[in-house]
Amino acid sequence: MRDSWGRTIEYVRISLTDACNFCCPYCRPQEITPSSQIHLLHPHEWMIILEAFHRLGVKAVRLTGGEPLLYPHLDELLQRINETQWFEDISMTTNGSYLGDRAKTLQQLGLNRVNISLDSIDPDMFDVCVGKPNQLNSVLRGIEASLAAGFKQVKINTVLSRYWSDEEVRTLFEYIDAWAVIWRFIEYMPFQGDAFHGPTFDEWRAQLERVCGEPLQSVDHVYGFGPATYYRLPSGKDIGFIFSMSHNYCDTCNRLRLTSDGHMRLCLLRDDESNLINLVRNGITVDELVRHIELTVQLKKQEHDGIDMDQPERPMWRIGG
Ligand code: SAM
Ligand code: SF4
């Protein structure tokens, strides 16, 4: 499927639930009991929507949230998606805290790749980053279980919502070298206004180069369907940068988002949405849904407004990052 700017749309990110056990201050600052948790889509409803996307040429799906492991029908949905063989790739973005017990089962049900969020390796700083005490161990256990489970790929996502000391960066390099993961750094997006300030693309690159003592070599290789640009560390490890505010990737945008209340969102950073689940619950056929999605996608804007953007009405935890 192509949008009106000639971009091929081949990737869909599905937020399964907006419930979460963490309160990362840049995403979901308070403990919120989501009202829509009782209105979650059932696997058979997701399958109708996913069949439409498959017919439109979508190749990859990513399950996210909120915390996708809190979606009560996760195993059934994963199994059903996998059985259809509609998609080349099924991946997940998770905070990792429940993966210790679930990683192997998810891999066996057909999950190919997993991205785990980890904003600090220091226990006290980590608790600040997720808004709750004593959480780092569960996530480290989730990372270990994922590395042992046989996924095609494990990535770590680190949001830079603050400046790091060089000492922290030195420790970070030790973990990057020790773990068989692709580590990616994500610029803070102002879903909570201008409450957070982290390094820009150039500042982060300069700090990494200062600490490792030589320039980072850029790498052509792309790991997955995302917009990251990759650099090679002197150790030979590749790391990814996703700096959507100070670098705009909109010209290569290949994705749509589905929210846990069944809306299709055309852009992470704009509030243009279409309520697909209403159509499904009113008996739309898959053919009609295909047509509806195709037409709606033509409304996708060329780009977001960068740092001048208005704060989106839907917070990050209700969109799925
Ligand atoms: N709970 C899961 C997790 O934390 O990985 C999945 C949902 S979370 C919304 C998806 C990703 O969005 C995470 O990597 C998170 O760090 C990122 N994220 C959340 N709020 C953000 C913000 N304001 N700016 C940049 N990234 C953000
Ligand atoms: Fe929850 Fe993920 Fe948002 Fe953190 S970033 S509050 S783990 S949804």
Tab-separated table of C-alpha atoms and ligand atoms in Angstrom:
chain	number	residue	atom	x	y	z
A	1	MET	CA	0.000	0.000	0.000
A	2	ARG	CA	1.267	3.480	-0.847
A	3	ASP	CA	0.284	6.797	0.694
A	4	SER	CA	-0.216	10.009	-1.271
A	5	TRP	CA	3.489	10.927	-0.780
A	6	GLY	CA	4.647	7.723	-2.490
A	7	ARG	CA	5.737	5.990	0.709
A	8	THR	CA	5.193	2.241	0.944
A	9	ILE	CA	3.336	1.253	4.112
A	10	GLU	CA	4.444	-2.229	5.155
A	11	TYR	CA	4.645	-2.136	8.935
A	12	VAL	CA	1.914	-1.961	11.604
A	13	ARG	CA	2.420	-1.378	15.322
A	14	ILE	CA	-0.383	-2.657	17.504
A	15	SER	CA	-0.920	-1.395	21.029
A	16	LEU	CA	-2.673	-4.315	22.730
A	17	THR	CA	-3.434	-2.604	26.022
A	18	ASP	CA	-2.801	0.749	27.657
A	19	ALA	CA	-2.315	-0.892	31.051
A	20	CYS	CA	1.231	-0.814	32.382
A	21	ASN	CA	3.017	-1.811	35.577
A	22	PHE	CA	5.557	1.021	35.236
A	23	CYS	CA	5.167	4.785	35.441
A	24	CYS	CA	8.008	6.099	33.296
A	25	PRO	CA	7.736	9.863	33.880
A	26	TYR	CA	8.153	10.770	30.188
A	27	CYS	CA	5.385	8.366	29.133
A	28	ARG	CA	2.854	7.598	31.869
A	29	PRO	CA	3.790	9.689	34.878
A	30	GLN	CA	1.130	8.459	37.320
A	31	GLU	CA	-0.378	5.125	38.255
A	32	ILE	CA	-3.451	5.126	36.037
A	33	THR	CA	-6.087	2.421	35.877
A	34	PRO	CA	-6.948	2.592	32.218
A	35	SER	CA	-10.662	2.806	31.501
A	36	SER	CA	-10.231	1.145	28.123
A	37	GLN	CA	-8.752	-2.053	29.621
A	38	ILE	CA	-12.300	-3.443	29.753
A	39	HIS	CA	-12.841	-2.497	26.102
A	40	LEU	CA	-9.826	-4.347	24.746
A	41	LEU	CA	-10.139	-5.986	21.371
A	42	HIS	CA	-10.499	-9.750	21.298
A	43	PRO	CA	-8.094	-11.779	19.176
A	44	HIS	CA	-10.808	-12.479	16.571
A	45	GLU	CA	-11.323	-8.708	16.161
A	46	TRP	CA	-7.593	-8.090	15.756
A	47	MET	CA	-7.485	-10.893	13.176
A	48	ILE	CA	-10.131	-9.181	11.004
A	49	ILE	CA	-8.137	-5.949	11.074
A	50	LEU	CA	-4.859	-7.780	10.457
A	51	GLU	CA	-6.300	-9.653	7.493
A	52	ALA	CA	-7.081	-6.302	5.900
A	53	PHE	CA	-3.520	-5.099	6.475
A	54	HIS	CA	-2.121	-8.344	5.112
A	55	ARG	CA	-4.166	-7.902	1.927
A	56	LEU	CA	-2.789	-4.371	1.665
A	57	GLY	CA	0.778	-5.685	1.625
A	58	VAL	CA	1.834	-5.158	5.227
A	59	LYS	CA	4.831	-7.423	5.950
A	60	ALA	CA	5.548	-6.910	9.617
A	61	VAL	CA	3.647	-6.391	12.858
A	62	ARG	CA	4.913	-5.234	16.213
A	63	LEU	CA	2.965	-5.778	19.436
A	64	THR	CA	3.336	-2.985	21.978
A	65	GLY	CA	1.363	-1.092	24.631
A	66	GLY	CA	1.175	0.027	27.474
A	67	GLU	CA	2.784	-3.201	28.495
A	68	PRO	CA	1.834	-5.865	25.915
A	69	LEU	CA	2.433	-8.733	28.353
A	70	LEU	CA	-0.548	-7.438	30.342
A	71	TYR	CA	-2.889	-8.096	27.397
A	72	PRO	CA	-4.934	-11.059	28.690
A	73	HIS	CA	-5.188	-12.895	25.339
A	74	LEU	CA	-1.558	-12.461	24.243
A	75	ASP	CA	-0.715	-16.142	23.752
A	76	GLU	CA	-3.868	-16.816	21.732
A	77	LEU	CA	-3.369	-13.760	19.530
A	78	LEU	CA	0.280	-14.538	18.876
A	79	GLN	CA	-0.526	-18.130	17.972
A	80	ARG	CA	-3.283	-17.029	15.598
A	81	ILE	CA	-1.119	-14.434	13.873
A	82	ASN	CA	1.702	-16.936	13.500
A	83	GLU	CA	-0.568	-19.658	12.085
A	84	THR	CA	-1.755	-17.422	9.230
A	85	GLN	CA	1.819	-16.860	7.947
A	86	TRP	CA	0.569	-13.459	6.744
A	87	PHE	CA	3.608	-11.579	8.015
A	88	GLU	CA	7.351	-11.999	7.532
A	89	ASP	CA	8.059	-10.674	10.978
A	90	ILE	CA	6.254	-10.578	14.340
A	91	SER	CA	8.001	-8.552	17.019
A	92	MET	CA	7.259	-6.958	20.368
A	93	THR	CA	8.270	-3.884	22.365
A	94	THR	CA	8.071	-4.502	26.112
A	95	ASN	CA	9.431	-3.182	29.376
A	96	GLY	CA	10.788	-6.707	29.910
A	97	SER	CA	9.662	-7.103	33.504
A	98	TYR	CA	7.490	-10.174	32.804
A	99	LEU	CA	9.757	-11.793	30.228
A	100	GLY	CA	11.703	-13.785	32.805
A	101	ASP	CA	8.864	-16.319	32.919
A	102	ARG	CA	7.327	-15.775	29.484
A	103	ALA	CA	10.110	-15.280	26.922
A	104	LYS	CA	10.458	-18.933	25.902
A	105	THR	CA	6.686	-19.473	25.526
A	106	LEU	CA	6.360	-16.340	23.393
A	107	GLN	CA	9.221	-17.470	21.170
A	108	GLN	CA	7.575	-20.881	20.745
A	109	LEU	CA	4.256	-19.206	19.847
A	110	GLY	CA	5.935	-17.398	16.973
A	111	LEU	CA	7.382	-14.149	18.304
A	112	ASN	CA	10.547	-13.499	16.240
A	113	ARG	CA	12.113	-10.480	17.845
A	114	VAL	CA	11.837	-8.526	21.059
A	115	ASN	CA	12.757	-4.940	21.976
A	116	ILE	CA	13.218	-4.300	25.689
A	117	SER	CA	13.251	-0.843	27.243
A	118	LEU	CA	16.131	-0.121	29.601
A	119	ASP	CA	16.883	3.506	30.431
A	120	SER	CA	19.634	2.923	32.983
A	121	ILE	CA	21.721	0.073	34.344
A	122	ASP	CA	22.110	1.736	37.717
A	123	PRO	CA	19.430	0.346	40.110
A	124	ASP	CA	18.559	3.698	41.732
A	125	MET	CA	18.489	5.604	38.454
A	126	PHE	CA	16.447	2.820	36.857
A	127	ASP	CA	13.794	3.178	39.579
A	128	VAL	CA	13.587	6.909	38.810
A	129	CYS	CA	13.270	6.087	35.093
A	130	VAL	CA	10.320	3.703	35.613
A	131	GLY	CA	8.732	5.604	38.529
A	132	LYS	CA	8.799	2.621	40.928
A	133	PRO	CA	11.248	1.117	43.438
A	134	ASN	CA	13.214	-2.145	43.020
A	135	GLN	CA	12.423	-2.865	39.389
A	136	LEU	CA	15.783	-3.375	37.664
A	137	ASN	CA	16.228	-7.044	38.593
A	138	SER	CA	12.983	-8.183	36.950
A	139	VAL	CA	14.019	-6.464	33.709
A	140	LEU	CA	17.553	-7.883	33.778
A	141	ARG	CA	16.000	-11.328	34.300
A	142	GLY	CA	13.727	-10.653	31.308
A	143	ILE	CA	16.733	-9.712	29.159
A	144	GLU	CA	18.601	-12.883	30.166
A	145	ALA	CA	15.539	-15.046	29.485
A	146	SER	CA	15.109	-13.408	26.074
A	147	LEU	CA	18.750	-13.985	25.162
A	148	ALA	CA	18.325	-17.657	26.121
A	149	ALA	CA	14.938	-18.110	24.404
A	150	GLY	CA	16.228	-18.219	20.828
A	151	PHE	CA	14.653	-15.040	19.399
A	152	LYS	CA	16.064	-13.949	16.037
A	153	GLN	CA	16.983	-10.636	17.604
A	154	VAL	CA	16.932	-8.865	20.960
A	155	LYS	CA	17.162	-5.077	21.004
A	156	ILE	CA	17.463	-2.707	23.925
A	157	ASN	CA	15.745	0.702	23.729
A	158	THR	CA	17.134	3.512	25.846
A	159	VAL	CA	15.240	6.804	25.871
A	160	LEU	CA	17.536	9.758	26.494
A	161	SER	CA	15.333	11.937	28.664
A	162	ARG	CA	18.313	13.291	30.649
A	163	TYR	CA	22.018	13.950	30.157
A	164	TRP	CA	24.395	11.122	31.111
A	165	SER	CA	27.759	11.414	32.857
A	166	ASP	CA	30.805	10.045	31.010
A	167	GLU	CA	31.123	7.478	33.811
A	168	GLU	CA	27.617	6.151	33.021
A	169	VAL	CA	28.529	5.969	29.332
A	170	ARG	CA	31.649	3.941	30.187
A	171	THR	CA	29.493	1.436	32.117
A	172	LEU	CA	27.027	1.398	29.227
A	173	PHE	CA	29.812	0.365	26.819
A	174	GLU	CA	30.623	-2.606	29.071
A	175	TYR	CA	27.013	-3.821	28.843
A	176	ILE	CA	26.851	-3.214	25.094
A	177	ASP	CA	29.942	-5.393	24.673
A	178	ALA	CA	28.762	-8.099	27.078
A	179	TRP	CA	25.230	-8.694	25.748
A	180	ALA	CA	24.310	-10.126	22.326
A	181	VAL	CA	21.823	-7.317	21.699
A	182	ILE	CA	21.384	-4.376	19.343
A	183	TRP	CA	21.284	-1.279	21.539
A	184	ARG	CA	19.345	1.768	20.358
A	185	PHE	CA	19.112	5.286	21.746
A	186	ILE	CA	15.863	7.193	21.381
A	187	GLU	CA	15.416	10.940	21.652
A	188	TYR	CA	12.780	12.133	24.111
A	189	MET	CA	9.588	13.157	22.295
A	190	PRO	CA	7.599	15.865	24.066
A	191	PHE	CA	4.518	13.872	25.056
A	192	GLN	CA	4.904	15.371	28.520
A	193	GLY	CA	5.646	18.877	27.225
A	194	ASP	CA	9.131	20.229	27.755
A	195	ALA	CA	9.553	18.546	31.163
A	196	PHE	CA	12.568	16.526	29.963
A	197	HIS	CA	15.755	17.461	28.215
A	198	GLY	CA	18.192	14.947	26.852
A	199	PRO	CA	21.011	15.142	24.325
A	200	THR	CA	20.372	15.828	20.640
A	201	PHE	CA	21.727	13.468	17.975
A	202	ASP	CA	24.963	15.476	17.632
A	203	GLU	CA	25.454	15.842	21.386
A	204	TRP	CA	24.972	12.110	22.052
A	205	ARG	CA	27.254	11.098	19.219
A	206	ALA	CA	29.922	13.546	20.399
A	207	GLN	CA	29.718	12.198	23.957
A	208	LEU	CA	30.029	8.568	22.813
A	209	GLU	CA	32.999	9.480	20.614
A	210	ARG	CA	34.665	11.390	23.452
A	211	VAL	CA	34.287	8.426	25.826
A	212	CYS	CA	35.394	5.743	23.378
A	213	GLY	CA	38.179	7.975	22.056
A	214	GLU	CA	37.492	7.750	18.307
A	215	PRO	CA	34.852	8.654	15.709
A	216	LEU	CA	31.916	6.278	15.278
A	217	GLN	CA	31.734	4.741	11.811
A	218	SER	CA	28.298	4.886	10.215
A	219	VAL	CA	26.905	1.538	9.067
A	220	ASP	CA	24.553	0.928	6.119
A	221	HIS	CA	22.992	-2.174	7.623
A	222	VAL	CA	19.378	-1.869	8.823
A	223	TYR	CA	18.221	-4.060	11.716
A	224	GLY	CA	14.446	-4.544	11.325
A	225	PHE	CA	11.795	-2.186	9.953
A	226	GLY	CA	12.496	0.875	12.109
A	227	PRO	CA	13.997	4.275	11.280
A	228	ALA	CA	17.224	3.911	13.291
A	229	THR	CA	20.564	4.865	11.803
A	230	TYR	CA	23.429	2.665	12.936
A	231	TYR	CA	27.023	3.321	13.982
A	232	ARG	CA	29.843	0.908	14.732
A	233	LEU	CA	31.728	1.160	18.025
A	234	PRO	CA	35.480	0.431	18.099
A	235	SER	CA	34.565	-2.938	19.700
A	236	GLY	CA	32.749	-3.874	16.450
A	237	LYS	CA	29.272	-3.640	18.004
A	238	ASP	CA	26.589	-1.667	16.108
A	239	ILE	CA	24.356	0.764	17.984
A	240	GLY	CA	21.257	2.569	16.706
A	241	PHE	CA	20.150	6.198	16.957
A	242	ILE	CA	16.475	7.211	16.674
A	243	PHE	CA	16.332	10.967	17.024
A	244	SER	CA	12.934	11.790	15.573
A	245	MET	CA	12.899	15.381	16.824
A	246	SER	CA	16.391	16.624	15.913
A	247	HIS	CA	16.428	14.352	12.807
A	248	ASN	CA	13.232	13.842	10.829
A	249	TYR	CA	12.672	10.379	9.313
A	250	CYS	CA	9.227	11.183	7.875
A	251	ASP	CA	10.291	10.770	4.224
A	252	THR	CA	10.945	7.069	4.891
A	253	CYS	CA	7.888	6.482	7.114
A	254	ASN	CA	6.572	2.970	6.400
A	255	ARG	CA	4.146	2.483	9.265
A	256	LEU	CA	0.701	2.835	10.778
A	257	ARG	CA	-0.332	2.418	14.393
A	258	LEU	CA	-3.322	0.682	15.940
A	259	THR	CA	-4.356	1.749	19.437
A	260	SER	CA	-5.703	-0.635	22.092
A	261	ASP	CA	-9.192	0.853	21.616
A	262	GLY	CA	-9.129	-0.063	17.934
A	263	HIS	CA	-8.220	3.226	16.259
A	264	MET	CA	-5.801	3.435	13.345
A	265	ARG	CA	-3.391	6.304	13.908
A	266	LEU	CA	-1.655	7.746	10.871
A	267	CYS	CA	1.303	9.353	12.677
A	268	LEU	CA	2.779	8.917	16.158
A	269	LEU	CA	3.052	12.687	16.555
A	270	ARG	CA	-0.332	13.751	15.082
A	271	ASP	CA	-3.833	13.034	16.333
A	272	ASP	CA	-5.281	11.916	12.953
A	273	GLU	CA	-7.136	8.662	13.666
A	274	SER	CA	-9.829	6.415	12.220
A	275	ASN	CA	-12.022	4.205	14.419
A	276	LEU	CA	-11.621	0.748	12.848
A	277	ILE	CA	-13.157	-1.298	15.641
A	278	ASN	CA	-16.521	0.467	15.283
A	279	LEU	CA	-16.568	-0.584	11.643
A	280	VAL	CA	-15.632	-4.168	12.558
A	281	ARG	CA	-18.276	-4.358	15.293
A	282	ASN	CA	-20.866	-3.018	12.832
A	283	GLY	CA	-20.110	-5.901	10.468
A	284	ILE	CA	-17.866	-4.346	7.800
A	285	THR	CA	-16.454	-6.977	5.416
A	286	VAL	CA	-12.696	-7.391	5.074
A	287	ASP	CA	-12.953	-6.106	1.469
A	288	GLU	CA	-14.680	-2.941	2.665
A	289	LEU	CA	-12.168	-2.522	5.468
A	290	VAL	CA	-9.302	-2.804	2.975
A	291	ARG	CA	-10.853	-0.009	0.908
A	292	HIS	CA	-11.475	2.148	3.986
A	293	ILE	CA	-7.873	1.783	5.202
A	294	GLU	CA	-6.491	2.478	1.731
A	295	LEU	CA	-8.505	5.703	1.450
A	296	THR	CA	-7.731	6.846	4.992
A	297	VAL	CA	-4.014	6.302	4.507
A	298	GLN	CA	-4.096	8.931	1.758
A	299	LEU	CA	-4.689	11.478	4.551
A	300	LYS	CA	-1.304	10.691	6.101
A	301	LYS	CA	0.578	13.988	6.317
A	302	GLN	CA	4.009	14.439	4.781
A	303	GLU	CA	5.764	14.984	8.108
A	304	HIS	CA	5.376	15.942	11.758
A	305	ASP	CA	6.086	19.461	12.952
A	306	GLY	CA	9.311	18.663	14.820
A	307	ILE	CA	9.974	20.629	17.987
A	308	ASP	CA	7.134	23.029	17.030
A	309	MET	CA	4.562	20.246	17.233
A	310	ASP	CA	1.568	20.556	19.541
A	311	GLN	CA	1.511	17.979	22.300
A	312	PRO	CA	-0.562	15.064	20.951
A	313	GLU	CA	-3.883	14.546	22.747
A	314	ARG	CA	-3.245	10.848	23.195
A	315	PRO	CA	-0.331	10.229	25.580
A	316	MET	CA	2.432	7.808	24.574
A	317	TRP	CA	1.210	4.936	26.780
A	318	ARG	CA	-2.165	5.067	24.966
A	319	ILE	CA	-0.589	5.045	21.492
A	320	GLY	CA	2.180	2.493	21.805
A	321	GLY	CA	5.673	3.829	21.156
B	1	SAM	N1	5.828	-0.751	27.774
B	1	SAM	C1	6.629	-1.099	26.668
B	1	SAM	C2	8.009	-0.509	26.777
B	1	SAM	O1	8.231	0.338	27.635
B	1	SAM	O2	8.873	-0.895	25.990
B	1	SAM	C3	6.026	-0.746	25.329
B	1	SAM	C4	5.328	0.569	25.205
B	1	SAM	S1	6.376	2.008	25.339
B	1	SAM	C5	5.208	3.314	25.082
B	1	SAM	C6	7.282	1.881	23.805
B	1	SAM	C7	8.542	2.695	23.718
B	1	SAM	O3	8.206	4.074	23.735
B	1	SAM	C8	9.511	2.469	24.867
B	1	SAM	O4	10.790	2.159	24.329
B	1	SAM	C9	9.530	3.795	25.563
B	1	SAM	O5	10.765	4.031	26.178
B	1	SAM	C10	9.217	4.759	24.443
B	1	SAM	N2	8.701	6.043	24.891
B	1	SAM	C11	7.686	6.289	25.737
B	1	SAM	N3	7.487	7.626	25.917
B	1	SAM	C12	8.425	8.246	25.143
B	1	SAM	C13	8.750	9.614	24.890
B	1	SAM	N4	8.078	10.616	25.433
B	1	SAM	N5	9.771	9.868	24.039
B	1	SAM	C14	10.464	8.848	23.454
B	1	SAM	N6	10.199	7.545	23.650
B	1	SAM	C15	9.197	7.243	24.492
B	2	SF4	FE1	4.892	1.641	30.632
B	2	SF4	FE2	6.453	1.421	28.501
B	2	SF4	FE3	5.315	3.765	29.087
B	2	SF4	FE4	7.219	2.875	30.648
B	2	SF4	S1	7.444	3.446	28.478
B	2	SF4	S2	5.236	3.710	31.334
B	2	SF4	S3	6.932	0.723	30.580
B	2	SF4	S4	4.254	1.943	28.494
